Structures are given as structure tokens and as C-alpha cells.
């Protein structure tokens, strides 16, 4: 297990290397990762696809569930009735075209350039957010072992590691682990979906007293993040802000 100090050293070593590799790409021609049109920028997304991004501007201030109201200070009914364990979800985009295609490429096809683009899009929206500026460590929602074996990539951990390099904070790879697999959420009722991930995570003592960023790729019901955040807080985390590329309505 890497200590926080070792994690920081790894970040200091790999951060510049990661930035150097990315800067090399400015010299290479590319294609849009969604529609395959040629692109001249380093963004890997053509102007048309970029203009089609759906932003999650009007959402619950706690769980980021999209809301119909255009006010920016509302809590959804679910958060009013049963406040979740996390402090806030930051998910600046909706799970809709063209971002859904990027996420699919990243998660199912293990396409790392799609992951890099997702991270760029996230940072474009959240770079100056106080929760990112104040974060003291990062953890990721752990993947299910069978899916990791199939796909060869753990998307939340992959994003968390690179976000940690950018924020110059440690990624606690052992900070949050899965102690059982979660059955598929799709066929379950709303209440059962909420309870399904209960007891699926175990956090380490490394998180004690820390302001954490908990990284996921897509937040759907918020239940996984709730139970993960609850475990992190039971182990003494000072705060848990969830950061995700996209949000779907529950
Ligand atoms: Zn395109
Ligand atoms: Zn909410």
C-alpha cells in the first residue's frame, strides 16, 4: 500500500511526464473522437460536436440531479427528504450526445484518448471550483472485478489518477475498496436501487480528517456515491465532494 507521502512523490514524478506526453499531441493531426471528422486542435472534438455538449446547468445543489426549474439554488425532493452522505456532486455535463459516445468509448472500449478528453472537458468547467482548490486527497469509486478483467481499464481510477496529477494532490489508491460486487441496478425499483450498494465499500484510515474528491465517471442514481461517501465519513473523512463527467436523471 502506498502512503500519502509516497503517493505525492509518484504524482511529482509522473505529473510532468504526463503533461509532456500530452503536449506532444499538439504536433500530431487528429480526428474528432465522436464523429471522426479531421480536427486541427488538441481537443479531439470537432467544433460541431463541441457545440452539441449538453451542460447540467440547472440541477440540485447537493446531488446534481437535473431539474426543470432554472433557479440555481434548489435541492431536489430526494435530498430534502433524505440528505445524502456526500457534501456535493459536481457533474457539469448531462449524459447525452455527444458525451455519451465518449463515455462509452472510454468505459467499454478502454479508449484512453476519450478519457483524456473527458478530463479536459471536466477541468474546463471545474478548474476554479473551491472544492477542487481545497481538496486534500482523491479517491475513486472502485470498479467491479469482473468488468475490470473484461475491459482492462478502471475508468474512475484512471480519471482520478490524472486529476490528482493536475491538482498536485495524492490519489489514495487504497483509500476506498469494494468488498462485494453490486448486482445490476437496471431492473430494480427506485427504493431498491438506492439500497443496492449498501455495505459494498470499505475505506482505509488514510482518509481520516481529509477533504476528499470522490471520482466517478457517470452519476446515475447517486446511490453508489452515497454509500461510498458514508463509509468514507465513517472512517473520518472531513468532507466528500463527488466529481463526475456526467449526470443522468434518476
Ligand atoms: Zn465531431
Ligand atoms: Zn438532490
GROMACS .gro file of C-alpha atoms and ligand atoms in nm:
model
  252
    1UNK     CA    1   0.000   0.000   0.000
    2UNK     CA    2   0.140   0.345  -0.091
    3UNK     CA    3   0.147   0.602   0.188
    4UNK     CA    4   0.025   0.956   0.126
    5UNK     CA    5   0.388   1.070   0.113
    6UNK     CA    6   0.473   0.805  -0.149
    7UNK     CA    7   0.162   0.896  -0.346
    8UNK     CA    8   0.276   1.260  -0.352
    9UNK     CA    9   0.621   1.156  -0.479
   10UNK     CA   10   0.463   0.944  -0.754
   11UNK     CA   11   0.249   1.241  -0.852
   12UNK     CA   12   0.553   1.470  -0.861
   13UNK     CA   13   0.738   1.224  -1.086
   14UNK     CA   14   0.456   1.132  -1.322
   15UNK     CA   15   0.275   1.467  -1.345
   16UNK     CA   16   0.537   1.642  -1.568
   17UNK     CA   17   0.579   1.323  -1.778
   18UNK     CA   18   0.202   1.311  -1.837
   19UNK     CA   19   0.196   1.679  -1.936
   20UNK     CA   20   0.492   1.629  -2.173
   21UNK     CA   21   0.321   1.335  -2.349
   22UNK     CA   22   0.007   1.542  -2.387
   23UNK     CA   23   0.199   1.840  -2.525
   24UNK     CA   24   0.348   1.613  -2.797
   25UNK     CA   25  -0.003   1.571  -2.934
   26UNK     CA   26  -0.011   1.939  -3.039
   27UNK     CA   27   0.218   1.833  -3.328
   28UNK     CA   28   0.002   1.546  -3.449
   29UNK     CA   29  -0.310   1.567  -3.668
   30UNK     CA   30  -0.619   1.408  -3.519
   31UNK     CA   31  -0.981   1.323  -3.569
   32UNK     CA   32  -1.291   1.401  -3.368
   33UNK     CA   33  -1.338   1.119  -3.119
   34UNK     CA   34  -1.714   1.129  -3.169
   35UNK     CA   35  -1.779   1.181  -3.541
   36UNK     CA   36  -1.425   1.108  -3.682
   37UNK     CA   37  -1.410   1.440  -3.874
   38UNK     CA   38  -1.049   1.571  -3.901
   39UNK     CA   39  -0.961   1.822  -3.630
   40UNK     CA   40  -0.676   2.069  -3.605
   41UNK     CA   41  -0.695   2.136  -3.233
   42UNK     CA   42  -0.564   1.928  -2.944
   43UNK     CA   43  -0.915   1.891  -2.805
   44UNK     CA   44  -1.001   1.583  -3.013
   45UNK     CA   45  -1.354   1.715  -3.052
   46UNK     CA   46  -1.472   1.899  -3.366
   47UNK     CA   47  -1.642   2.236  -3.342
   48UNK     CA   48  -1.980   2.086  -3.424
   49UNK     CA   49  -1.961   1.815  -3.154
   50UNK     CA   50  -1.830   2.070  -2.905
   51UNK     CA   51  -2.130   2.293  -2.977
   52UNK     CA   52  -2.363   1.999  -2.907
   53UNK     CA   53  -2.241   1.934  -2.549
   54UNK     CA   54  -2.532   1.939  -2.302
   55UNK     CA   55  -2.446   2.123  -1.979
   56UNK     CA   56  -2.601   2.033  -1.645
   57UNK     CA   57  -2.656   2.398  -1.551
   58UNK     CA   58  -2.987   2.371  -1.365
   59UNK     CA   59  -2.961   2.094  -1.109
   60UNK     CA   60  -2.993   2.006  -0.741
   61UNK     CA   61  -2.719   2.186  -0.546
   62UNK     CA   62  -2.646   1.866  -0.350
   63UNK     CA   63  -2.677   1.566  -0.587
   64UNK     CA   64  -2.668   1.747  -0.927
   65UNK     CA   65  -2.985   1.578  -1.048
   66UNK     CA   66  -3.110   1.782  -1.346
   67UNK     CA   67  -3.414   1.996  -1.253
   68UNK     CA   68  -3.674   2.165  -1.469
   69UNK     CA   69  -3.651   2.496  -1.280
   70UNK     CA   70  -3.393   2.746  -1.398
   71UNK     CA   71  -3.303   2.854  -1.044
   72UNK     CA   72  -2.954   2.758  -0.928
   73UNK     CA   73  -3.019   2.726  -0.553
   74UNK     CA   74  -3.263   2.434  -0.534
   75UNK     CA   75  -3.248   2.098  -0.358
   76UNK     CA   76  -3.433   1.808  -0.522
   77UNK     CA   77  -3.709   1.639  -0.323
   78UNK     CA   78  -3.495   1.332  -0.255
   79UNK     CA   79  -3.213   1.541  -0.099
   80UNK     CA   80  -3.466   1.737   0.108
   81UNK     CA   81  -3.625   1.420   0.246
   82UNK     CA   82  -3.310   1.208   0.284
   83UNK     CA   83  -2.989   1.411   0.264
   84UNK     CA   84  -2.712   1.200   0.104
   85UNK     CA   85  -2.379   1.136   0.279
   86UNK     CA   86  -2.173   1.327   0.022
   87UNK     CA   87  -2.148   1.705   0.052
   88UNK     CA   88  -2.199   1.781  -0.316
   89UNK     CA   89  -2.188   1.627  -0.663
   90UNK     CA   90  -2.006   1.822  -0.935
   91UNK     CA   91  -2.121   1.685  -1.272
   92UNK     CA   92  -2.112   1.966  -1.527
   93UNK     CA   93  -2.247   1.770  -1.825
   94UNK     CA   94  -2.562   1.571  -1.895
   95UNK     CA   95  -2.536   1.210  -2.005
   96UNK     CA   96  -2.647   1.289  -2.360
   97UNK     CA   97  -2.494   1.305  -2.710
   98UNK     CA   98  -2.210   1.359  -2.784
   99UNK     CA   99  -2.069   1.296  -2.433
  100UNK     CA  100  -2.243   0.957  -2.404
  101UNK     CA  101  -2.045   0.832  -2.707
  102UNK     CA  102  -1.720   0.949  -2.549
  103UNK     CA  103  -1.802   0.778  -2.221
  104UNK     CA  104  -1.893   0.457  -2.399
  105UNK     CA  105  -1.564   0.462  -2.590
  106UNK     CA  106  -1.375   0.521  -2.268
  107UNK     CA  107  -1.557   0.267  -2.050
  108UNK     CA  108  -1.643  -0.017  -2.287
  109UNK     CA  109  -1.358   0.013  -2.541
  110UNK     CA  110  -1.093   0.134  -2.293
  111UNK     CA  111  -1.007   0.423  -2.528
  112UNK     CA  112  -0.776   0.639  -2.320
  113UNK     CA  113  -0.783   0.938  -2.557
  114UNK     CA  114  -1.158   0.959  -2.486
  115UNK     CA  115  -1.074   0.957  -2.113
  116UNK     CA  116  -0.823   1.241  -2.160
  117UNK     CA  117  -1.081   1.444  -2.348
  118UNK     CA  118  -1.340   1.385  -2.074
  119UNK     CA  119  -1.088   1.511  -1.819
  120UNK     CA  120  -1.016   1.822  -2.030
  121UNK     CA  121  -1.389   1.893  -2.054
  122UNK     CA  122  -1.430   1.846  -1.678
  123UNK     CA  123  -1.142   2.075  -1.595
  124UNK     CA  124  -1.266   2.338  -1.840
  125UNK     CA  125  -1.578   2.365  -1.623
  126UNK     CA  126  -1.445   2.296  -1.273
  127UNK     CA  127  -1.083   2.416  -1.263
  128UNK     CA  128  -1.155   2.713  -1.037
  129UNK     CA  129  -1.421   2.545  -0.821
  130UNK     CA  130  -1.341   2.586  -0.448
  131UNK     CA  131  -1.389   2.212  -0.382
  132UNK     CA  132  -1.107   2.131  -0.627
  133UNK     CA  133  -0.883   2.406  -0.489
  134UNK     CA  134  -0.935   2.286  -0.130
  135UNK     CA  135  -0.919   1.910  -0.191
  136UNK     CA  136  -0.650   1.730   0.012
  137UNK     CA  137  -0.674   1.385  -0.150
  138UNK     CA  138  -0.861   1.190  -0.417
  139UNK     CA  139  -1.032   0.852  -0.408
  140UNK     CA  140  -1.226   0.673  -0.682
  141UNK     CA  141  -1.537   0.456  -0.690
  142UNK     CA  142  -1.378   0.108  -0.721
  143UNK     CA  143  -1.472  -0.094  -1.029
  144UNK     CA  144  -1.626  -0.442  -1.022
  145UNK     CA  145  -1.355  -0.707  -1.063
  146UNK     CA  146  -1.530  -0.898  -1.344
  147UNK     CA  147  -1.570  -0.579  -1.551
  148UNK     CA  148  -1.210  -0.473  -1.488
  149UNK     CA  149  -1.091  -0.808  -1.621
  150UNK     CA  150  -1.313  -0.780  -1.930
  151UNK     CA  151  -1.228  -0.421  -2.020
  152UNK     CA  152  -0.874  -0.377  -1.892
  153UNK     CA  153  -0.942  -0.030  -1.753
  154UNK     CA  154  -1.091   0.110  -1.434
  155UNK     CA  155  -1.241   0.440  -1.560
  156UNK     CA  156  -1.295   0.623  -1.225
  157UNK     CA  157  -0.943   0.531  -1.102
  158UNK     CA  158  -0.792   0.630  -1.439
  159UNK     CA  159  -0.963   0.972  -1.420
  160UNK     CA  160  -0.877   1.016  -1.050
  161UNK     CA  161  -0.506   0.948  -1.106
  162UNK     CA  162  -0.480   1.210  -1.380
  163UNK     CA  163  -0.691   1.461  -1.188
  164UNK     CA  164  -0.457   1.407  -0.891
  165UNK     CA  165  -0.156   1.494  -1.109
  166UNK     CA  166  -0.325   1.813  -1.224
  167UNK     CA  167  -0.432   1.917  -0.874
  168UNK     CA  168  -0.096   1.807  -0.723
  169UNK     CA  169  -0.275   1.610  -0.454
  170UNK     CA  170  -0.241   1.238  -0.369
  171UNK     CA  171  -0.466   0.974  -0.520
  172UNK     CA  172  -0.530   0.723  -0.241
  173UNK     CA  173  -0.544   0.402  -0.444
  174UNK     CA  174  -0.628   0.200  -0.132
  175UNK     CA  175  -0.849   0.470   0.022
  176UNK     CA  176  -1.173   0.306  -0.090
  177UNK     CA  177  -1.216  -0.058  -0.188
  178UNK     CA  178  -1.508  -0.274  -0.293
  179UNK     CA  179  -1.587  -0.562  -0.058
  180UNK     CA  180  -1.863  -0.711  -0.273
  181UNK     CA  181  -1.998  -0.674  -0.625
  182UNK     CA  182  -2.320  -0.480  -0.678
  183UNK     CA  183  -2.596  -0.651  -0.875
  184UNK     CA  184  -2.727  -0.473  -1.186
  185UNK     CA  185  -2.938  -0.168  -1.096
  186UNK     CA  186  -3.146  -0.164  -1.413
  187UNK     CA  187  -3.437  -0.390  -1.315
  188UNK     CA  188  -3.476  -0.261  -0.960
  189UNK     CA  189  -3.735  -0.023  -0.816
  190UNK     CA  190  -3.619   0.324  -0.711
  191UNK     CA  191  -3.600   0.226  -0.343
  192UNK     CA  192  -3.413  -0.099  -0.412
  193UNK     CA  193  -3.172   0.082  -0.644
  194UNK     CA  194  -3.094   0.324  -0.362
  195UNK     CA  195  -3.026   0.044  -0.112
  196UNK     CA  196  -2.844  -0.187  -0.356
  197UNK     CA  197  -2.485  -0.057  -0.298
  198UNK     CA  198  -2.521  -0.053   0.084
  199UNK     CA  199  -2.219  -0.215   0.252
  200UNK     CA  200  -2.032  -0.260  -0.078
  201UNK     CA  201  -1.732  -0.042   0.017
  202UNK     CA  202  -1.462  -0.031   0.280
  203UNK     CA  203  -1.243   0.276   0.338
  204UNK     CA  204  -0.894   0.292   0.488
  205UNK     CA  205  -0.766   0.506   0.775
  206UNK     CA  206  -0.576   0.718   0.517
  207UNK     CA  207  -0.891   0.923   0.456
  208UNK     CA  208  -0.921   1.040   0.816
  209UNK     CA  209  -0.953   1.418   0.853
  210UNK     CA  210  -0.917   1.482   0.477
  211UNK     CA  211  -1.124   1.690   0.239
  212UNK     CA  212  -1.179   1.434  -0.035
  213UNK     CA  213  -1.272   1.435  -0.401
  214UNK     CA  214  -1.452   1.110  -0.485
  215UNK     CA  215  -1.423   1.044  -0.860
  216UNK     CA  216  -1.678   0.856  -1.069
  217UNK     CA  217  -1.740   0.854  -1.445
  218UNK     CA  218  -2.121   0.887  -1.452
  219UNK     CA  219  -2.358   0.951  -1.163
  220UNK     CA  220  -2.694   0.784  -1.222
  221UNK     CA  221  -2.892   0.732  -0.902
  222UNK     CA  222  -2.634   0.883  -0.668
  223UNK     CA  223  -2.674   0.572  -0.451
  224UNK     CA  224  -2.325   0.433  -0.516
  225UNK     CA  225  -2.170   0.769  -0.426
  226UNK     CA  226  -2.392   0.800  -0.117
  227UNK     CA  227  -2.285   0.464   0.029
  228UNK     CA  228  -1.920   0.522  -0.065
  229UNK     CA  229  -1.929   0.869   0.097
  230UNK     CA  230  -2.097   0.726   0.407
  231UNK     CA  231  -1.817   0.474   0.450
  232UNK     CA  232  -1.551   0.745   0.391
  233UNK     CA  233  -1.713   0.968   0.654
  234UNK     CA  234  -1.742   0.680   0.899
  235UNK     CA  235  -1.365   0.645   0.864
  236UNK     CA  236  -1.331   1.015   0.948
  237UNK     CA  237  -1.319   1.199   0.611
  238UNK     CA  238  -1.377   1.571   0.673
  239UNK     CA  239  -1.578   1.618   0.352
  240UNK     CA  240  -1.661   1.426   0.035
  241UNK     CA  241  -1.724   1.606  -0.294
  242UNK     CA  242  -1.816   1.377  -0.581
  243UNK     CA  243  -1.677   1.471  -0.922
  244UNK     CA  244  -1.813   1.302  -1.235
  245UNK     CA  245  -1.809   1.370  -1.607
  246UNK     CA  246  -2.183   1.331  -1.650
  247UNK     CA  247  -2.515   1.306  -1.468
  248UNK     CA  248  -2.828   1.121  -1.570
  249UNK     CA  249  -3.171   1.194  -1.425
  250UNK     CA  250  -3.271   0.935  -1.157
  251LIG    ZN1  251  -1.724   1.564  -3.416
  252LIG    ZN1  252  -3.062   1.621  -0.493
   0.00000   0.00000   0.00000
